[in-house]
Tab-separated table of C-alpha atoms in Angstrom:
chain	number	residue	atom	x	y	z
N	1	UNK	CA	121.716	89.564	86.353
N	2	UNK	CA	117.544	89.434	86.269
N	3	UNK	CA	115.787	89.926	88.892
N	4	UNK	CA	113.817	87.040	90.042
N	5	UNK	CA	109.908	87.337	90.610
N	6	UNK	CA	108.600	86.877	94.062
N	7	UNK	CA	105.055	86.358	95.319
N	8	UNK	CA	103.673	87.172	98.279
N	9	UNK	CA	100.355	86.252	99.739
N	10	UNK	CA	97.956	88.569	101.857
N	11	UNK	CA	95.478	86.079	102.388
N	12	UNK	CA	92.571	85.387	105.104
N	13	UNK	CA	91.720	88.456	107.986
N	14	UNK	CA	94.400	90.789	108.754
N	15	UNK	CA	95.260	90.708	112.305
N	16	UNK	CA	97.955	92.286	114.824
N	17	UNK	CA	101.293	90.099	115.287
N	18	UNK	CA	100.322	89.308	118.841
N	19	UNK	CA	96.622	88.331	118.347
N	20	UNK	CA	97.749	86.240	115.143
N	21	UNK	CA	99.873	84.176	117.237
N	22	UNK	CA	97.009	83.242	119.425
N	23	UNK	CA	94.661	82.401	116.664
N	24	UNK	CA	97.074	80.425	115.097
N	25	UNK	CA	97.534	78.638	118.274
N	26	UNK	CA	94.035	77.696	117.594
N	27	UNK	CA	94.370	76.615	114.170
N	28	UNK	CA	93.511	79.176	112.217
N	29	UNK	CA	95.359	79.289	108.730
N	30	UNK	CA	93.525	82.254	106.460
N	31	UNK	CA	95.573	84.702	108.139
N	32	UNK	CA	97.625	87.728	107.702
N	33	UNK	CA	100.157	89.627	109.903
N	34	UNK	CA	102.648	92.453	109.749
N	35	UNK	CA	105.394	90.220	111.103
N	36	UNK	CA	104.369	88.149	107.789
N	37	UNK	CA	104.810	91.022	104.901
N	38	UNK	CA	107.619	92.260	106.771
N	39	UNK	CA	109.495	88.759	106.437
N	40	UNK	CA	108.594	88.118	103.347
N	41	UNK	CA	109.752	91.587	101.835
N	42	UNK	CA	113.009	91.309	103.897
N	43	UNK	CA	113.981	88.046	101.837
N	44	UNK	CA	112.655	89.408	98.616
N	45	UNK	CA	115.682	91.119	98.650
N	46	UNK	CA	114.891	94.027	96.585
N	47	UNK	CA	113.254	91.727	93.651
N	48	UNK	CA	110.355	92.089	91.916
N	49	UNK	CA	106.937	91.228	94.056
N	50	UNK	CA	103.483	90.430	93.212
N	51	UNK	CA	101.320	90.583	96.206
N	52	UNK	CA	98.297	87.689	95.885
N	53	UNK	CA	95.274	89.146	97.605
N	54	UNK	CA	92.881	87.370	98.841
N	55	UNK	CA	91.253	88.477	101.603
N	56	UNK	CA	88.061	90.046	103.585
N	57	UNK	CA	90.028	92.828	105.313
N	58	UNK	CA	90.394	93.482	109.300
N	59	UNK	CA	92.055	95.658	111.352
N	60	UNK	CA	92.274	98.850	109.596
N	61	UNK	CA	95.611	100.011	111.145
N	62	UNK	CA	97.336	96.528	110.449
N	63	UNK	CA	96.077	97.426	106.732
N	64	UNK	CA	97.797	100.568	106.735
N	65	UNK	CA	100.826	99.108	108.177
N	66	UNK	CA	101.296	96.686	105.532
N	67	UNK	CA	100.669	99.886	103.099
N	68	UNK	CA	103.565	101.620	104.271
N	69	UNK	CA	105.667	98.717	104.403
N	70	UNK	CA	104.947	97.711	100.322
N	71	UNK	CA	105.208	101.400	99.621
N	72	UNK	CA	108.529	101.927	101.045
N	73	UNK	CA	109.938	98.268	99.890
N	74	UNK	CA	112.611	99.168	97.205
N	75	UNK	CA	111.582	97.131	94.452
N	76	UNK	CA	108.970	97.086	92.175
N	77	UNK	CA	105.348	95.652	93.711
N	78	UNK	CA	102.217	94.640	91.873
N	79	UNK	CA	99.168	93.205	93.902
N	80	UNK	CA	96.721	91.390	92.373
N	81	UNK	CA	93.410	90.613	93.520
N	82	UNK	CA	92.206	86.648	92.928
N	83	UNK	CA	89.156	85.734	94.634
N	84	UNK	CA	88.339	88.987	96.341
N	85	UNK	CA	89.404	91.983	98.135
N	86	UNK	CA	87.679	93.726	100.294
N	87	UNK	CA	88.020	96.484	103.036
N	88	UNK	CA	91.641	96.776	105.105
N	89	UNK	CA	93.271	94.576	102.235
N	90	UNK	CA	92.257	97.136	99.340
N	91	UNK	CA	94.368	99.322	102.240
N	92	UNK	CA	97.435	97.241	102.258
N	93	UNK	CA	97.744	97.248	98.785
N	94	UNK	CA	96.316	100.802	97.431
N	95	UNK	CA	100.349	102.437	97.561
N	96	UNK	CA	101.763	98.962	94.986
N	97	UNK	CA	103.211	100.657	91.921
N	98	UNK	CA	100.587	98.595	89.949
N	99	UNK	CA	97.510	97.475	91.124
N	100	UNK	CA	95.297	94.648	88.648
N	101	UNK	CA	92.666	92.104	89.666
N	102	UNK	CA	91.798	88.731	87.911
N	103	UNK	CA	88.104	88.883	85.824
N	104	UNK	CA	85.500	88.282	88.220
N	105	UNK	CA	87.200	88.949	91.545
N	106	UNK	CA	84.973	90.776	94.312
N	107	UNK	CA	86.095	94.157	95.716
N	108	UNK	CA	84.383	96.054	98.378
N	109	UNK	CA	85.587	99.771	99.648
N	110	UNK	CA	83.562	100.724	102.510
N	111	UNK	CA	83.108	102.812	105.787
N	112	UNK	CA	85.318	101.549	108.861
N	113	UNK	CA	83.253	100.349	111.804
N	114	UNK	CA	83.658	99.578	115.452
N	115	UNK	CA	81.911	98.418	118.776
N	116	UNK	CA	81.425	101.357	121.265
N	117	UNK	CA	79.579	101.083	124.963
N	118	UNK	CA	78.354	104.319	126.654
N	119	UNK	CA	76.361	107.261	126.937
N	120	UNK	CA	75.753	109.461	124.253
N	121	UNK	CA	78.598	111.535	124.392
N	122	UNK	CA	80.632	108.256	123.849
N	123	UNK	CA	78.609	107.504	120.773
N	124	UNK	CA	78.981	111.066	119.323
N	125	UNK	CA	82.768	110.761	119.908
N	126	UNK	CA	82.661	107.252	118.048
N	127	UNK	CA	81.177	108.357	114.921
N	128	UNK	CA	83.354	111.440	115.203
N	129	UNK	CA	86.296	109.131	115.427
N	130	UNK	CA	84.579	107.084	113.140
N	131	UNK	CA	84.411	110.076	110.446
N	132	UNK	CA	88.411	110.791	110.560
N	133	UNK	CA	89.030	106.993	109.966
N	134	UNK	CA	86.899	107.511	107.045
N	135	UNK	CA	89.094	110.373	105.818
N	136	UNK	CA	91.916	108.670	106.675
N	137	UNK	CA	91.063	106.338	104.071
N	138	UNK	CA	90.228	108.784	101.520
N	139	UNK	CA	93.526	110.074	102.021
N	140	UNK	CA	95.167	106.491	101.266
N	141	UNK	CA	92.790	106.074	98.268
N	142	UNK	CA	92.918	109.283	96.792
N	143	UNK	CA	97.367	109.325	97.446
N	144	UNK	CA	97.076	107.242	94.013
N	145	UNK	CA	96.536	109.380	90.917
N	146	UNK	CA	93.742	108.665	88.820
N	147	UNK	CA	91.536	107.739	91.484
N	148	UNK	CA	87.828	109.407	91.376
N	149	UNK	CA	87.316	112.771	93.413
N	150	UNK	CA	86.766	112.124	97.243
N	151	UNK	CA	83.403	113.163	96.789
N	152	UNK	CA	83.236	109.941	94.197
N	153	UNK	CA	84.624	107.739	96.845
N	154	UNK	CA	82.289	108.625	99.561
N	155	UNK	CA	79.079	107.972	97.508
N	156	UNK	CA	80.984	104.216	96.675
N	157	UNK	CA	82.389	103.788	100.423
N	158	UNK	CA	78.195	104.622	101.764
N	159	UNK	CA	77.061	101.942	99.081
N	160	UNK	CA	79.188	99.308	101.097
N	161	UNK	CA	78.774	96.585	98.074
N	162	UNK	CA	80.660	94.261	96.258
N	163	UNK	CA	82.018	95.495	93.045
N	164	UNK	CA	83.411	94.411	89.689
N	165	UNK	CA	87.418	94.627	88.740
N	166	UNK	CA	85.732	96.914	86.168
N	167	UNK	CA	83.908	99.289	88.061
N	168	UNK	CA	87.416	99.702	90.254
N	169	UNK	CA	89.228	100.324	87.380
N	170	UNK	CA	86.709	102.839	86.624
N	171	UNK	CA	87.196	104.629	89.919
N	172	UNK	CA	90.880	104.408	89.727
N	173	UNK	CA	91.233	102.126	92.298
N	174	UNK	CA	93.244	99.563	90.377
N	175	UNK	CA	95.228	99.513	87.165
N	176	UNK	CA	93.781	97.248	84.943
N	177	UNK	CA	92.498	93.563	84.546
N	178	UNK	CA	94.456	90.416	84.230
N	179	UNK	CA	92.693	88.021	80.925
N	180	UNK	CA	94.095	85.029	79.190
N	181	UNK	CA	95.788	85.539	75.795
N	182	UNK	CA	93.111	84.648	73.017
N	183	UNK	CA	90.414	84.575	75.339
N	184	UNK	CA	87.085	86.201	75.006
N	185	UNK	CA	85.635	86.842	78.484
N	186	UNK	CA	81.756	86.381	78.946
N	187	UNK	CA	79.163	89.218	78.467
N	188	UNK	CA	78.058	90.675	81.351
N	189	UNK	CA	78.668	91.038	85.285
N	190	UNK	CA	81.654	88.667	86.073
N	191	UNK	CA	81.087	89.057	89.901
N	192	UNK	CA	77.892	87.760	88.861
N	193	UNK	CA	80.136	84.139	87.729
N	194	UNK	CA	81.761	84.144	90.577
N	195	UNK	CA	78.513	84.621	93.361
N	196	UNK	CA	77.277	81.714	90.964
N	197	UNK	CA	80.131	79.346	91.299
N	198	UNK	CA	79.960	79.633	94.975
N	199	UNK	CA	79.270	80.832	98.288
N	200	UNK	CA	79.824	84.637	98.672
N	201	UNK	CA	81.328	84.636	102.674
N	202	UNK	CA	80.339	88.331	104.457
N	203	UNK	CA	80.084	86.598	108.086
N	204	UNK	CA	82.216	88.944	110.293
N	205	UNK	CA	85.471	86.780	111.041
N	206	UNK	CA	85.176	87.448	115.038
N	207	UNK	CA	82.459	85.400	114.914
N	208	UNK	CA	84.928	82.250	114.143
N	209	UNK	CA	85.940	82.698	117.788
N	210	UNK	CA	85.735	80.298	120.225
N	211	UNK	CA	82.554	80.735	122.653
N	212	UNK	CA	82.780	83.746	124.739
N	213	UNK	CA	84.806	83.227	127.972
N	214	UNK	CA	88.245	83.276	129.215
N	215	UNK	CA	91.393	81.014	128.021
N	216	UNK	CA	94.893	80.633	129.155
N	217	UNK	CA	97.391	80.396	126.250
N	218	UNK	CA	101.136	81.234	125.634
N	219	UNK	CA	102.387	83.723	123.285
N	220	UNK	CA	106.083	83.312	122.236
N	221	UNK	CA	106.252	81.478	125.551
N	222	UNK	CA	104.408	83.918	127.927
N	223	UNK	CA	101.235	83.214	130.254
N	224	UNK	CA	98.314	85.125	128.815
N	225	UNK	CA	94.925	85.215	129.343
N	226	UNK	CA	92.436	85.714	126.513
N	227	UNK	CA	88.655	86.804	126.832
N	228	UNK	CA	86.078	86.131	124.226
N	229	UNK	CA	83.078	88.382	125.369
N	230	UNK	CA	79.288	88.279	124.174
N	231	UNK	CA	79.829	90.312	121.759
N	232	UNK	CA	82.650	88.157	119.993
N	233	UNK	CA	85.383	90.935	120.963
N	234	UNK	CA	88.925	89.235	121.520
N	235	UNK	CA	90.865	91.328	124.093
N	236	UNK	CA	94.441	89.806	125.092
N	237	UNK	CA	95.732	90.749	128.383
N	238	UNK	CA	98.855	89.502	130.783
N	239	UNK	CA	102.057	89.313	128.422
N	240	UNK	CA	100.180	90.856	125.842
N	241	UNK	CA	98.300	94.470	124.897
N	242	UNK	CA	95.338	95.046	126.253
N	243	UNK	CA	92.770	97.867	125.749
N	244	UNK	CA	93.659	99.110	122.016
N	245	UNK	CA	90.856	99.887	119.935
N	246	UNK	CA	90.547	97.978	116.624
N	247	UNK	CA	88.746	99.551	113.553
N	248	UNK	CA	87.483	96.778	111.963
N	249	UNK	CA	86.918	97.506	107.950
C-alpha cells in the first residue's frame, strides 16, 4: 500500500501552547504551536510529510521543540520554505531529512535576542546567556552535514539579513530549490522579485499586542490574568506560567 503525502503548515510566530491559546482568544490566526505539530504528526500516521514554512520565527525554545519533534517523527519529512523563513522557524525545520525552498523565498539566520532590566552584572550575564543560545544554534545548524564551518555561520548569523534560497543552499542550510518543469527562472536576485511584489514585514510580532495593561481571559477554562507592559512583553500569570524567559529569534 503507498503511503499517502501529508502537509503540514508552520505558519505565522511560533508561540508556547499556553500563550497561543490566549492570542487566539484574541483573534490571531498566523500562528504556530507545539500542541499544533504534535497533532498533526500524530495523525500523519507515519506517512510522508512536507512541512509548509512560512513564518518570521519566535520563541527560540518552541523552535527547537518542534525540531525534535520532526526529527524523531518516523516517517520521512521535507520542509519547504514558501514566502519566507526566518529565525526560530529555520530551527524547527533544520533536523527534516530534506530541506528545499521555493525561488525567491526570504531566509534570515540570525543572533537570538532578549529584553533584560538591571545592573550591569545582569547585562553581562544576558549576553553571556545570550552567547550559549547562539551556540546552541550553531549546534542545531551545524548537526546537518554539509552545512558551512561554525566560523561560516557566525559571520552570516552577525550579518542578520535576508537571504536568497541560493545563498542557503550555498551554506548548507537547505537542500536544494523547488522550479517549475520547463521554466527558465529570471536573472538575478529573486529575493529582489519578491521585496518588489510586496511589502517585506520585519515589525517585531509583540508589537501586535493589545495596548499595554492588564486583561482577564480564560485558558482551557481557567481565570488568568494577562499583562501587556510598556515594553510590549506578554507575561501570563494565575492558571498559567509566569516568569519564563523567552529568547525571541
Amino acid at each position: 500500500e503507498s503511503q499517502q503525502m501529508v502537509d503540514i503548515s508552520i505558519r505565522g510566530d511560533l508561540w508556547d501552547d499556553d500563550s497561543a491559546d490566549v492570542l487566539r482568544w484574541w483573534g490571531f490566526r498566523d500562528i504556530t504551536a507545539p500542541m499544533d505539530i504534535r497533532a498533526a504528526l500524530e495523525a500523519a500516521g507515519g506517512d510522508e510529510v512536507t512541512v509548509l514554512v512560512n513564518s518570521p520565527g519566535g520563541d527560540m525554545a518552541v523552535g527547537a521543540e518542534i525540531r525534535s519533534m520532526l526529527r524523531r517523527y518516523q516517517g520521512k519529512t521535507t520542509a519547504l520554505f514558501q514566502g519566507y523563513g526566518a529565525s526560530a522557524a529555520t530551527l524547527a525545520v533544520s533536523a527534516c531529512t530534506v530541506i528545499q525552498s521555493e525561488p525567491g523565498a526570504l531566509l534570515c539566520y540570525h543572533n537570538p535576542s532578549n529584553t533584560t532590566s538591571g545592573d550591569f552584572h545582569e547585562m553581562r550575564r544576558s549576553a553571556e546567556a545570550l552567547r550559549n543560545a547562539r551556540d546552541c544554534i550553531l549546534e542545531m545548524y551545524t548537526a546537518r552535514s554539509g552545512s558551512r564551518s561554525r566560523e561560516e555561520l557566525i559571520s552570516l548569523m552577525d550579518k542578520n539579513i535576508w537571504i536568497t534560497p541560493t545563498q542557503a543552499k550555498e551554506y548548507g542550510l537547505i537542500d536544494g530549490i523547488v522550479a517549475l518543469e520547463g521554466v527558465t527562472e529570471p536573472e538575478g536576485d529573486p529575493a529582489a522579485f519578491v521585496a518588489a511584489a510586496g511589502r517585506i514585514r520585519t515589525d517585531d510580532p509583540l508589537k501586535l499586542l493589545p495596548p499595554a495593561g492588564s486583561y482577564q481571559v480564560r485558558i482551557g477554562g481557567r481565570p488568568a490574568r494577562l499583562t501587556v507592559d510598556a515594553s510590549q512583553n506578554l507575561i501570563i500569570r494565575d492558571g498559567c506560567p509566569d516568569g519564563r524567559a523567552v529568547l525571541t529569534f
